[in-house]
Amino acid sequence: MLPLVETDEQWASVVPDESVMRPGAEALCARLGVGGLPLERFAEGSVPVYAVGSEHVLKLFPAASARDGLAEQRVLAFLDGALPIPTPAVRAAGEYVNGWRYVLMSRLHGEGLAPAWPRVPQAGRERIAHDCGEALAALHALDAEPLAAALAPGDWPAFLARQRAGALARQREHGLPEAWSEQIPDFLAAAPLPSTPQRALLHTEFMREHLITDPAGGWRLTGLIDFEPAMVGDPAYDLVAVGLFTTRADPHLLGRLLTAYGRPFEPRLLMAYTLLHVYSNLPWYLRELKPSARTLDDLAEEWFGVD
């Protein structure tokens, strides 16, 4: 039986501990009719995720993130067959014990794009960028209203107001140098944020770590995973992770992606959403991407401009 996990301390002691997690996962698999199959925990992921044999994946959500489990369940059921690239199909989902939730889903086959990327030739990278653009366009074209009550943030303008109010403090807490920090208030004040944006279903972390590819298929995308942080809001918000982590400030690849998506985005808008994103960490982005820019306006063009 899995113990209650509601605090950071409980999370740190329980979730990484396979001597606790594995018996609970095995018991749940037996209950779901997939007991006896090989059970292998994936190394990555914030919550416990197991490959169950070759055809299933079991994802477990402690009480502290039970809302995420419900979001993943509902979004995956909603998306079944709706995108040009596969998403996992829900096989079973619900409550387990002590506040835990689970989603048993189909396993998508292929290789994670992040570890595969160094081996992907330029033609394959361009094909993947095109596939990403088509997939995002299809995702954002769906009617998100059936999911609006189940997903954050609810009131999009209120969400942006909260994020704007705390933006400077969050970046300083992450250790952003003052030369960058002092630019944030004026940049956000002038940012071209739409007052009444389209309400679209957002993945929010559309990046290589959540994409699957198949080299045998000519480096085409074979899967999009991890929808627990999904939201309903402005489509431009999804382009933050795309520009930073999928095309990684490559203007040619971002241009290919946006051509397939079907519309451009103002770089300063995407930079604003970079600062307002719930997981925003500008110092880390600067270390990872090593830009030459020294102002937020120039950074917007360097990271989100296209050829």
PDB file of C-alpha atoms in Angstrom:
ATOM      1  CA  MET A   1       0.000   0.000   0.000  1.00  0.00           C
ATOM      2  CA  LEU A   2       1.294   3.439  -0.863  1.00  0.00           C
ATOM      3  CA  PRO A   3       1.506   5.951   2.010  1.00  0.00           C
ATOM      4  CA  LEU A   4      -0.056   9.390   2.050  1.00  0.00           C
ATOM      5  CA  VAL A   5       2.093  12.038   0.329  1.00  0.00           C
ATOM      6  CA  GLU A   6       0.905  15.609   0.905  1.00  0.00           C
ATOM      7  CA  THR A   7       4.043  17.533   1.880  1.00  0.00           C
ATOM      8  CA  ASP A   8       7.450  18.114   0.294  1.00  0.00           C
ATOM      9  CA  GLU A   9       9.052  16.074   3.070  1.00  0.00           C
ATOM     10  CA  GLN A  10       6.743  13.112   2.454  1.00  0.00           C
ATOM     11  CA  TRP A  11       7.371  13.409  -1.279  1.00  0.00           C
ATOM     12  CA  ALA A  12      11.152  13.351  -0.803  1.00  0.00           C
ATOM     13  CA  SER A  13      11.017  10.254   1.404  1.00  0.00           C
ATOM     14  CA  VAL A  14       8.420   8.218  -0.524  1.00  0.00           C
ATOM     15  CA  VAL A  15       8.386   8.993  -4.254  1.00  0.00           C
ATOM     16  CA  PRO A  16      12.065   8.174  -5.016  1.00  0.00           C
ATOM     17  CA  ASP A  17      12.022   5.034  -2.818  1.00  0.00           C
ATOM     18  CA  GLU A  18      11.434   1.950  -4.957  1.00  0.00           C
ATOM     19  CA  SER A  19      11.208  -0.257  -1.895  1.00  0.00           C
ATOM     20  CA  VAL A  20       7.965   1.623  -1.170  1.00  0.00           C
ATOM     21  CA  MET A  21       6.769   2.459  -4.674  1.00  0.00           C
ATOM     22  CA  ARG A  22       7.286  -0.847  -6.470  1.00  0.00           C
ATOM     23  CA  PRO A  23       5.082  -3.017  -4.220  1.00  0.00           C
ATOM     24  CA  GLY A  24       2.303  -0.450  -4.533  1.00  0.00           C
ATOM     25  CA  ALA A  25       2.675  -0.326  -8.314  1.00  0.00           C
ATOM     26  CA  GLU A  26       2.738  -4.129  -8.556  1.00  0.00           C
ATOM     27  CA  ALA A  27      -0.418  -4.442  -6.463  1.00  0.00           C
ATOM     28  CA  LEU A  28      -2.197  -1.886  -8.626  1.00  0.00           C
ATOM     29  CA  CYS A  29      -1.103  -3.655 -11.815  1.00  0.00           C
ATOM     30  CA  ALA A  30      -2.549  -6.896 -10.475  1.00  0.00           C
ATOM     31  CA  ARG A  31      -5.824  -5.119  -9.718  1.00  0.00           C
ATOM     32  CA  LEU A  32      -5.898  -3.696 -13.260  1.00  0.00           C
ATOM     33  CA  GLY A  33      -5.323  -7.064 -14.921  1.00  0.00           C
ATOM     34  CA  VAL A  34      -1.742  -6.439 -16.033  1.00  0.00           C
ATOM     35  CA  GLY A  35      -0.009  -8.098 -13.099  1.00  0.00           C
ATOM     36  CA  GLY A  36       2.966 -10.326 -13.824  1.00  0.00           C
ATOM     37  CA  LEU A  37       4.239  -8.198 -16.705  1.00  0.00           C
ATOM     38  CA  PRO A  38       7.752  -6.734 -16.409  1.00  0.00           C
ATOM     39  CA  LEU A  39       7.653  -3.471 -14.488  1.00  0.00           C
ATOM     40  CA  GLU A  40      10.373  -0.919 -15.214  1.00  0.00           C
ATOM     41  CA  ARG A  41      10.443   2.571 -13.749  1.00  0.00           C
ATOM     42  CA  PHE A  42      11.486   5.378 -16.083  1.00  0.00           C
ATOM     43  CA  ALA A  43      14.383   7.432 -14.750  1.00  0.00           C
ATOM     44  CA  GLU A  44      12.919  10.769 -15.824  1.00  0.00           C
ATOM     45  CA  GLY A  45       9.702  12.381 -14.662  1.00  0.00           C
ATOM     46  CA  SER A  46       8.587  14.222 -11.547  1.00  0.00           C
ATOM     47  CA  VAL A  47       6.071  11.516 -10.581  1.00  0.00           C
ATOM     48  CA  PRO A  48       6.564   7.726 -10.688  1.00  0.00           C
ATOM     49  CA  VAL A  49       6.077   6.311 -14.198  1.00  0.00           C
ATOM     50  CA  TYR A  50       6.484   2.630 -15.078  1.00  0.00           C
ATOM     51  CA  ALA A  51       6.629   0.690 -18.308  1.00  0.00           C
ATOM     52  CA  VAL A  52       4.305  -2.275 -17.823  1.00  0.00           C
ATOM     53  CA  GLY A  53       5.418  -4.855 -20.332  1.00  0.00           C
ATOM     54  CA  SER A  54       5.822  -3.540 -23.867  1.00  0.00           C
ATOM     55  CA  GLU A  55       2.331  -2.118 -24.364  1.00  0.00           C
ATOM     56  CA  HIS A  56       1.377  -0.169 -21.224  1.00  0.00           C
ATOM     57  CA  VAL A  57       2.606   2.717 -19.076  1.00  0.00           C
ATOM     58  CA  LEU A  58       1.442   3.294 -15.493  1.00  0.00           C
ATOM     59  CA  LYS A  59       1.675   6.807 -14.105  1.00  0.00           C
ATOM     60  CA  LEU A  60       1.130   7.413 -10.394  1.00  0.00           C
ATOM     61  CA  PHE A  61       0.183  10.714  -8.779  1.00  0.00           C
ATOM     62  CA  PRO A  62       0.408  11.204  -4.986  1.00  0.00           C
ATOM     63  CA  ALA A  63      -2.208  13.239  -3.158  1.00  0.00           C
ATOM     64  CA  ALA A  64      -0.034  16.344  -3.501  1.00  0.00           C
ATOM     65  CA  SER A  65      -0.425  16.177  -7.288  1.00  0.00           C
ATOM     66  CA  ALA A  66      -3.771  14.378  -7.577  1.00  0.00           C
ATOM     67  CA  ARG A  67      -5.160  17.285  -9.619  1.00  0.00           C
ATOM     68  CA  ASP A  68      -2.424  16.664 -12.189  1.00  0.00           C
ATOM     69  CA  GLY A  69      -3.466  13.037 -12.446  1.00  0.00           C
ATOM     70  CA  LEU A  70      -7.062  13.993 -13.095  1.00  0.00           C
ATOM     71  CA  ALA A  71      -5.939  16.539 -15.697  1.00  0.00           C
ATOM     72  CA  GLU A  72      -3.819  13.961 -17.512  1.00  0.00           C
ATOM     73  CA  GLN A  73      -6.670  11.454 -17.510  1.00  0.00           C
ATOM     74  CA  ARG A  74      -9.181  13.899 -18.925  1.00  0.00           C
ATOM     75  CA  VAL A  75      -6.882  15.464 -21.506  1.00  0.00           C
ATOM     76  CA  LEU A  76      -5.678  12.109 -22.853  1.00  0.00           C
ATOM     77  CA  ALA A  77      -9.250  10.840 -23.141  1.00  0.00           C
ATOM     78  CA  PHE A  78     -10.218  14.071 -24.907  1.00  0.00           C
ATOM     79  CA  LEU A  79      -7.295  13.858 -27.362  1.00  0.00           C
ATOM     80  CA  ASP A  80      -7.666  10.209 -28.353  1.00  0.00           C
ATOM     81  CA  GLY A  81      -7.032  10.188 -32.107  1.00  0.00           C
ATOM     82  CA  ALA A  82      -7.450  13.976 -32.441  1.00  0.00           C
ATOM     83  CA  LEU A  83      -3.876  14.975 -33.357  1.00  0.00           C
ATOM     84  CA  PRO A  84      -1.698  14.138 -36.365  1.00  0.00           C
ATOM     85  CA  ILE A  85       0.793  12.483 -34.013  1.00  0.00           C
ATOM     86  CA  PRO A  86      -0.168   9.805 -31.474  1.00  0.00           C
ATOM     87  CA  THR A  87      -0.914  10.502 -27.838  1.00  0.00           C
ATOM     88  CA  PRO A  88      -1.310   7.750 -25.222  1.00  0.00           C
ATOM     89  CA  ALA A  89      -4.721   6.104 -24.997  1.00  0.00           C
ATOM     90  CA  VAL A  90      -6.201   5.745 -21.510  1.00  0.00           C
ATOM     91  CA  ARG A  91      -6.694   2.090 -20.547  1.00  0.00           C
ATOM     92  CA  ALA A  92      -7.790   2.708 -16.966  1.00  0.00           C
ATOM     93  CA  ALA A  93      -7.686   5.607 -14.525  1.00  0.00           C
ATOM     94  CA  GLY A  94      -8.966   6.550 -11.116  1.00  0.00           C
ATOM     95  CA  GLU A  95      -8.249   6.705  -7.398  1.00  0.00           C
ATOM     96  CA  TYR A  96      -5.975   4.211  -5.684  1.00  0.00           C
ATOM     97  CA  VAL A  97      -5.199   4.528  -1.961  1.00  0.00           C
ATOM     98  CA  ASN A  98      -4.318   7.374   0.439  1.00  0.00           C
ATOM     99  CA  GLY A  99      -5.081  10.055  -2.122  1.00  0.00           C
ATOM    100  CA  TRP A 100      -3.032   8.503  -4.925  1.00  0.00           C
ATOM    101  CA  ARG A 101      -4.395   8.561  -8.477  1.00  0.00           C
ATOM    102  CA  TYR A 102      -3.262   6.519 -11.446  1.00  0.00           C
ATOM    103  CA  VAL A 103      -3.477   6.514 -15.219  1.00  0.00           C
ATOM    104  CA  LEU A 104      -2.779   3.286 -17.100  1.00  0.00           C
ATOM    105  CA  MET A 105      -2.157   4.217 -20.729  1.00  0.00           C
ATOM    106  CA  SER A 106      -0.891   2.746 -23.958  1.00  0.00           C
ATOM    107  CA  ARG A 107       2.844   2.869 -24.535  1.00  0.00           C
ATOM    108  CA  LEU A 108       3.997   4.862 -27.545  1.00  0.00           C
ATOM    109  CA  HIS A 109       6.890   3.315 -29.389  1.00  0.00           C
ATOM    110  CA  GLY A 110       9.988   5.088 -30.560  1.00  0.00           C
ATOM    111  CA  GLU A 111      12.836   6.999 -28.957  1.00  0.00           C
ATOM    112  CA  GLY A 112      12.765  10.144 -26.850  1.00  0.00           C
ATOM    113  CA  LEU A 113      13.605  13.126 -29.043  1.00  0.00           C
ATOM    114  CA  ALA A 114      15.919  14.725 -26.464  1.00  0.00           C
ATOM    115  CA  PRO A 115      18.494  11.903 -26.338  1.00  0.00           C
ATOM    116  CA  ALA A 116      18.049  11.198 -30.066  1.00  0.00           C
ATOM    117  CA  TRP A 117      18.564  14.807 -31.187  1.00  0.00           C
ATOM    118  CA  PRO A 118      22.382  14.739 -31.660  1.00  0.00           C
ATOM    119  CA  ARG A 119      21.924  11.877 -34.163  1.00  0.00           C
ATOM    120  CA  VAL A 120      19.091  13.484 -36.114  1.00  0.00           C
ATOM    121  CA  PRO A 121      20.328  14.833 -39.486  1.00  0.00           C
ATOM    122  CA  GLN A 122      19.351  18.322 -40.597  1.00  0.00           C
ATOM    123  CA  ALA A 123      16.649  17.037 -42.942  1.00  0.00           C
ATOM    124  CA  GLY A 124      15.176  15.038 -40.087  1.00  0.00           C
ATOM    125  CA  ARG A 125      15.247  18.059 -37.785  1.00  0.00           C
ATOM    126  CA  GLU A 126      13.366  20.101 -40.352  1.00  0.00           C
ATOM    127  CA  ARG A 127      10.811  17.321 -40.777  1.00  0.00           C
ATOM    128  CA  ILE A 128      10.350  17.134 -37.014  1.00  0.00           C
ATOM    129  CA  ALA A 129       9.925  20.925 -36.812  1.00  0.00           C
ATOM    130  CA  HIS A 130       7.213  20.698 -39.467  1.00  0.00           C
ATOM    131  CA  ASP A 131       5.485  17.849 -37.599  1.00  0.00           C
ATOM    132  CA  CYS A 132       5.624  19.874 -34.372  1.00  0.00           C
ATOM    133  CA  GLY A 133       3.986  22.851 -36.043  1.00  0.00           C
ATOM    134  CA  GLU A 134       1.186  20.725 -37.489  1.00  0.00           C
ATOM    135  CA  ALA A 135       0.591  19.006 -34.149  1.00  0.00           C
ATOM    136  CA  LEU A 136       0.446  22.285 -32.220  1.00  0.00           C
ATOM    137  CA  ALA A 137      -1.920  23.809 -34.768  1.00  0.00           C
ATOM    138  CA  ALA A 138      -4.238  20.808 -34.443  1.00  0.00           C
ATOM    139  CA  LEU A 139      -4.058  20.956 -30.637  1.00  0.00           C
ATOM    140  CA  HIS A 140      -4.877  24.669 -30.534  1.00  0.00           C
ATOM    141  CA  ALA A 141      -7.721  24.298 -33.042  1.00  0.00           C
ATOM    142  CA  LEU A 142      -9.663  21.964 -30.749  1.00  0.00           C
ATOM    143  CA  ASP A 143     -12.603  23.286 -28.751  1.00  0.00           C
ATOM    144  CA  ALA A 144     -11.095  23.428 -25.264  1.00  0.00           C
ATOM    145  CA  GLU A 145     -14.284  24.380 -23.440  1.00  0.00           C
ATOM    146  CA  PRO A 146     -15.158  20.788 -22.382  1.00  0.00           C
ATOM    147  CA  LEU A 147     -11.884  20.792 -20.409  1.00  0.00           C
ATOM    148  CA  ALA A 148     -11.973  24.344 -19.091  1.00  0.00           C
ATOM    149  CA  ALA A 149     -13.421  23.455 -15.689  1.00  0.00           C
ATOM    150  CA  ALA A 150     -10.855  20.699 -15.125  1.00  0.00           C
ATOM    151  CA  LEU A 151      -7.730  22.625 -16.117  1.00  0.00           C
ATOM    152  CA  ALA A 152      -5.891  25.643 -14.797  1.00  0.00           C
ATOM    153  CA  PRO A 153      -5.896  28.569 -14.674  1.00  0.00           C
ATOM    154  CA  GLY A 154      -9.603  29.295 -15.135  1.00  0.00           C
ATOM    155  CA  ASP A 155      -9.500  33.076 -15.464  1.00  0.00           C
ATOM    156  CA  TRP A 156      -6.668  33.775 -17.927  1.00  0.00           C
ATOM    157  CA  PRO A 157      -6.431  37.568 -17.368  1.00  0.00           C
ATOM    158  CA  ALA A 158      -6.336  37.024 -13.595  1.00  0.00           C
ATOM    159  CA  PHE A 159      -3.614  34.398 -14.056  1.00  0.00           C
ATOM    160  CA  LEU A 160      -1.508  36.810 -16.113  1.00  0.00           C
ATOM    161  CA  ALA A 161      -2.008  39.548 -13.520  1.00  0.00           C
ATOM    162  CA  ARG A 162      -0.732  37.226 -10.770  1.00  0.00           C
ATOM    163  CA  GLN A 163       2.241  36.141 -12.862  1.00  0.00           C
ATOM    164  CA  ARG A 164       3.075  39.734 -13.790  1.00  0.00           C
ATOM    165  CA  ALA A 165       2.938  40.854 -10.145  1.00  0.00           C
ATOM    166  CA  GLY A 166       5.435  38.190  -9.090  1.00  0.00           C
ATOM    167  CA  ALA A 167       7.642  38.073 -12.193  1.00  0.00           C
ATOM    168  CA  LEU A 168      10.503  40.210 -10.919  1.00  0.00           C
ATOM    169  CA  ALA A 169      10.654  38.518  -7.522  1.00  0.00           C
ATOM    170  CA  ARG A 170      10.626  35.023  -9.071  1.00  0.00           C
ATOM    171  CA  GLN A 171      13.562  35.766 -11.348  1.00  0.00           C
ATOM    172  CA  ARG A 172      15.553  37.364  -8.545  1.00  0.00           C
ATOM    173  CA  GLU A 173      14.919  34.296  -6.388  1.00  0.00           C
ATOM    174  CA  HIS A 174      16.415  32.222  -9.214  1.00  0.00           C
ATOM    175  CA  GLY A 175      19.507  34.420  -9.105  1.00  0.00           C
ATOM    176  CA  LEU A 176      18.956  36.633 -12.141  1.00  0.00           C
ATOM    177  CA  PRO A 177      21.644  39.364 -12.282  1.00  0.00           C
ATOM    178  CA  GLU A 178      20.399  42.890 -11.685  1.00  0.00           C
ATOM    179  CA  ALA A 179      21.351  44.006 -15.192  1.00  0.00           C
ATOM    180  CA  TRP A 180      18.576  41.722 -16.450  1.00  0.00           C
ATOM    181  CA  SER A 181      16.191  42.066 -13.510  1.00  0.00           C
ATOM    182  CA  GLU A 182      15.883  45.839 -13.765  1.00  0.00           C
ATOM    183  CA  GLN A 183      14.551  45.481 -17.339  1.00  0.00           C
ATOM    184  CA  ILE A 184      11.599  43.246 -16.451  1.00  0.00           C
ATOM    185  CA  PRO A 185       9.006  45.798 -15.212  1.00  0.00           C
ATOM    186  CA  ASP A 186       9.298  48.087 -18.246  1.00  0.00           C
ATOM    187  CA  PHE A 187       9.452  45.176 -20.692  1.00  0.00           C
ATOM    188  CA  LEU A 188       6.273  43.610 -19.316  1.00  0.00           C
ATOM    189  CA  ALA A 189       4.522  46.983 -19.168  1.00  0.00           C
ATOM    190  CA  ALA A 190       5.092  47.395 -22.909  1.00  0.00           C
ATOM    191  CA  ALA A 191       4.510  43.736 -23.853  1.00  0.00           C
ATOM    192  CA  PRO A 192       1.852  43.157 -26.540  1.00  0.00           C
ATOM    193  CA  LEU A 193      -0.289  40.760 -24.490  1.00  0.00           C
ATOM    194  CA  PRO A 194      -3.741  40.253 -26.061  1.00  0.00           C
ATOM    195  CA  SER A 195      -6.625  41.396 -23.866  1.00  0.00           C
ATOM    196  CA  THR A 196      -9.005  38.689 -25.133  1.00  0.00           C
ATOM    197  CA  PRO A 197      -6.875  35.821 -26.476  1.00  0.00           C
ATOM    198  CA  GLN A 198      -8.201  32.637 -28.009  1.00  0.00           C
ATOM    199  CA  ARG A 199      -8.927  29.972 -25.386  1.00  0.00           C
ATOM    200  CA  ALA A 200      -6.964  26.973 -26.602  1.00  0.00           C
ATOM    201  CA  LEU A 201      -5.881  23.688 -25.061  1.00  0.00           C
ATOM    202  CA  LEU A 202      -2.188  24.100 -24.176  1.00  0.00           C
ATOM    203  CA  HIS A 203       0.359  21.399 -23.508  1.00  0.00           C
ATOM    204  CA  THR A 204       2.578  24.063 -21.792  1.00  0.00           C
ATOM    205  CA  GLU A 205       5.749  21.887 -21.980  1.00  0.00           C
ATOM    206  CA  PHE A 206       5.948  21.083 -25.689  1.00  0.00           C
ATOM    207  CA  MET A 207       9.641  20.214 -25.813  1.00  0.00           C
ATOM    208  CA  ARG A 208      12.013  17.457 -26.889  1.00  0.00           C
ATOM    209  CA  GLU A 209      11.723  15.671 -23.532  1.00  0.00           C
ATOM    210  CA  HIS A 210       8.006  15.059 -24.196  1.00  0.00           C
ATOM    211  CA  LEU A 211       8.257  14.091 -27.872  1.00  0.00           C
ATOM    212  CA  ILE A 212       8.951  10.658 -29.314  1.00  0.00           C
ATOM    213  CA  THR A 213      10.527   9.950 -32.678  1.00  0.00           C
ATOM    214  CA  ASP A 214      11.334   6.904 -34.790  1.00  0.00           C
ATOM    215  CA  PRO A 215      14.596   6.854 -36.760  1.00  0.00           C
ATOM    216  CA  ALA A 216      13.372   3.842 -38.706  1.00  0.00           C
ATOM    217  CA  GLY A 217      10.470   5.930 -39.976  1.00  0.00           C
ATOM    218  CA  GLY A 218      12.679   8.692 -41.354  1.00  0.00           C
ATOM    219  CA  TRP A 219      12.775  10.685 -38.117  1.00  0.00           C
ATOM    220  CA  ARG A 220       9.072  11.407 -37.933  1.00  0.00           C
ATOM    221  CA  LEU A 221       7.318  12.171 -34.657  1.00  0.00           C
ATOM    222  CA  THR A 222       5.619   9.128 -33.187  1.00  0.00           C
ATOM    223  CA  GLY A 223       4.285  10.544 -29.955  1.00  0.00           C
ATOM    224  CA  LEU A 224       3.513  13.449 -27.636  1.00  0.00           C
ATOM    225  CA  ILE A 225       3.320  12.671 -23.915  1.00  0.00           C
ATOM    226  CA  ASP A 226       2.939  14.247 -20.455  1.00  0.00           C
ATOM    227  CA  PHE A 227      -0.224  16.318 -20.383  1.00  0.00           C
ATOM    228  CA  GLU A 228      -0.597  16.742 -16.625  1.00  0.00           C
ATOM    229  CA  PRO A 229       0.457  20.450 -16.759  1.00  0.00           C
ATOM    230  CA  ALA A 230      -2.049  21.189 -19.554  1.00  0.00           C
ATOM    231  CA  MET A 231      -3.911  24.507 -19.374  1.00  0.00           C
ATOM    232  CA  VAL A 232      -6.527  26.457 -21.295  1.00  0.00           C
ATOM    233  CA  GLY A 233      -5.310  29.845 -22.493  1.00  0.00           C
ATOM    234  CA  ASP A 234      -3.507  31.853 -25.153  1.00  0.00           C
ATOM    235  CA  PRO A 235      -1.839  29.627 -27.819  1.00  0.00           C
ATOM    236  CA  ALA A 236       1.248  31.860 -27.751  1.00  0.00           C
ATOM    237  CA  TYR A 237       1.993  30.556 -24.237  1.00  0.00           C
ATOM    238  CA  ASP A 238       2.814  27.134 -25.746  1.00  0.00           C
ATOM    239  CA  LEU A 239       5.488  28.667 -27.973  1.00  0.00           C
ATOM    240  CA  VAL A 240       7.719  29.432 -24.982  1.00  0.00           C
ATOM    241  CA  ALA A 241       8.768  25.808 -24.498  1.00  0.00           C
ATOM    242  CA  VAL A 242       8.918  25.356 -28.272  1.00  0.00           C
ATOM    243  CA  GLY A 243      11.367  28.217 -28.794  1.00  0.00           C
ATOM    244  CA  LEU A 244      13.513  27.464 -25.751  1.00  0.00           C
ATOM    245  CA  PHE A 245      13.564  23.670 -25.694  1.00  0.00           C
ATOM    246  CA  THR A 246      12.378  22.275 -29.035  1.00  0.00           C
ATOM    247  CA  THR A 247      14.017  24.551 -31.610  1.00  0.00           C
ATOM    248  CA  ARG A 248      16.414  25.995 -28.979  1.00  0.00           C
ATOM    249  CA  ALA A 249      16.731  29.483 -30.496  1.00  0.00           C
ATOM    250  CA  ASP A 250      17.384  28.126 -34.003  1.00  0.00           C
ATOM    251  CA  PRO A 251      15.596  30.693 -36.223  1.00  0.00           C
ATOM    252  CA  HIS A 252      15.482  28.357 -39.219  1.00  0.00           C
ATOM    253  CA  LEU A 253      13.830  25.501 -37.326  1.00  0.00           C
ATOM    254  CA  LEU A 254      11.407  27.840 -35.564  1.00  0.00           C
ATOM    255  CA  GLY A 255      10.529  29.320 -38.937  1.00  0.00           C
ATOM    256  CA  ARG A 256       9.804  25.864 -40.336  1.00  0.00           C
ATOM    257  CA  LEU A 257       7.674  25.054 -37.316  1.00  0.00           C
ATOM    258  CA  LEU A 258       5.639  28.259 -37.514  1.00  0.00           C
ATOM    259  CA  THR A 259       5.131  27.847 -41.255  1.00  0.00           C
ATOM    260  CA  ALA A 260       3.567  24.457 -40.554  1.00  0.00           C
ATOM    261  CA  TYR A 261       1.618  25.977 -37.651  1.00  0.00           C
ATOM    262  CA  GLY A 262       0.121  28.505 -40.024  1.00  0.00           C
ATOM    263  CA  ARG A 263       0.824  31.847 -38.339  1.00  0.00           C
ATOM    264  CA  PRO A 264       3.719  33.857 -36.884  1.00  0.00           C
ATOM    265  CA  PHE A 265       4.095  35.105 -33.331  1.00  0.00           C
ATOM    266  CA  GLU A 266       5.550  38.423 -32.221  1.00  0.00           C
ATOM    267  CA  PRO A 267       8.935  37.656 -30.533  1.00  0.00           C
ATOM    268  CA  ARG A 268       8.287  40.219 -27.773  1.00  0.00           C
ATOM    269  CA  LEU A 269       4.982  38.489 -26.955  1.00  0.00           C
ATOM    270  CA  LEU A 270       6.772  35.152 -26.593  1.00  0.00           C
ATOM    271  CA  MET A 271       9.471  36.768 -24.449  1.00  0.00           C
ATOM    272  CA  ALA A 272       6.763  38.208 -22.209  1.00  0.00           C
ATOM    273  CA  TYR A 273       5.209  34.773 -21.803  1.00  0.00           C
ATOM    274  CA  THR A 274       8.691  33.427 -21.061  1.00  0.00           C
ATOM    275  CA  LEU A 275       8.785  35.726 -18.029  1.00  0.00           C
ATOM    276  CA  LEU A 276       5.176  34.934 -17.057  1.00  0.00           C
ATOM    277  CA  HIS A 277       5.335  31.157 -17.497  1.00  0.00           C
ATOM    278  CA  VAL A 278       4.655  29.154 -14.337  1.00  0.00           C
ATOM    279  CA  TYR A 279       8.038  27.416 -14.655  1.00  0.00           C
ATOM    280  CA  SER A 280      10.003  30.478 -15.783  1.00  0.00           C
ATOM    281  CA  ASN A 281      13.679  30.440 -14.847  1.00  0.00           C
ATOM    282  CA  LEU A 282      15.480  33.047 -16.929  1.00  0.00           C
ATOM    283  CA  PRO A 283      18.944  32.489 -15.360  1.00  0.00           C
ATOM    284  CA  TRP A 284      18.797  28.820 -16.350  1.00  0.00           C
ATOM    285  CA  TYR A 285      17.697  29.664 -19.895  1.00  0.00           C
ATOM    286  CA  LEU A 286      20.607  32.103 -20.185  1.00  0.00           C
ATOM    287  CA  ARG A 287      23.068  29.437 -19.045  1.00  0.00           C
ATOM    288  CA  GLU A 288      21.621  26.855 -21.424  1.00  0.00           C
ATOM    289  CA  LEU A 289      21.297  28.961 -24.566  1.00  0.00           C
ATOM    290  CA  LYS A 290      24.193  31.393 -24.006  1.00  0.00           C
ATOM    291  CA  PRO A 291      22.746  34.323 -25.965  1.00  0.00           C
ATOM    292  CA  SER A 292      24.777  37.272 -27.194  1.00  0.00           C
ATOM    293  CA  ALA A 293      21.906  39.704 -26.421  1.00  0.00           C
ATOM    294  CA  ARG A 294      22.080  41.987 -23.397  1.00  0.00           C
ATOM    295  CA  THR A 295      18.542  43.397 -23.405  1.00  0.00           C
ATOM    296  CA  LEU A 296      15.186  41.647 -23.187  1.00  0.00           C
ATOM    297  CA  ASP A 297      14.129  43.168 -26.505  1.00  0.00           C
ATOM    298  CA  ASP A 298      17.213  41.786 -28.245  1.00  0.00           C
ATOM    299  CA  LEU A 299      16.785  38.488 -26.414  1.00  0.00           C
ATOM    300  CA  ALA A 300      13.255  38.216 -27.789  1.00  0.00           C
ATOM    301  CA  GLU A 301      14.600  38.430 -31.345  1.00  0.00           C
ATOM    302  CA  GLU A 302      17.493  36.048 -30.674  1.00  0.00           C
ATOM    303  CA  TRP A 303      15.325  33.344 -29.102  1.00  0.00           C
ATOM    304  CA  PHE A 304      12.035  33.770 -30.931  1.00  0.00           C
ATOM    305  CA  GLY A 305      12.900  35.444 -34.218  1.00  0.00           C
ATOM    306  CA  VAL A 306      12.748  33.428 -37.440  1.00  0.00           C
ATOM    307  CA  ASP A 307      14.600  33.407 -40.748  1.00  0.00           C
TER     308      ASP A 307
END
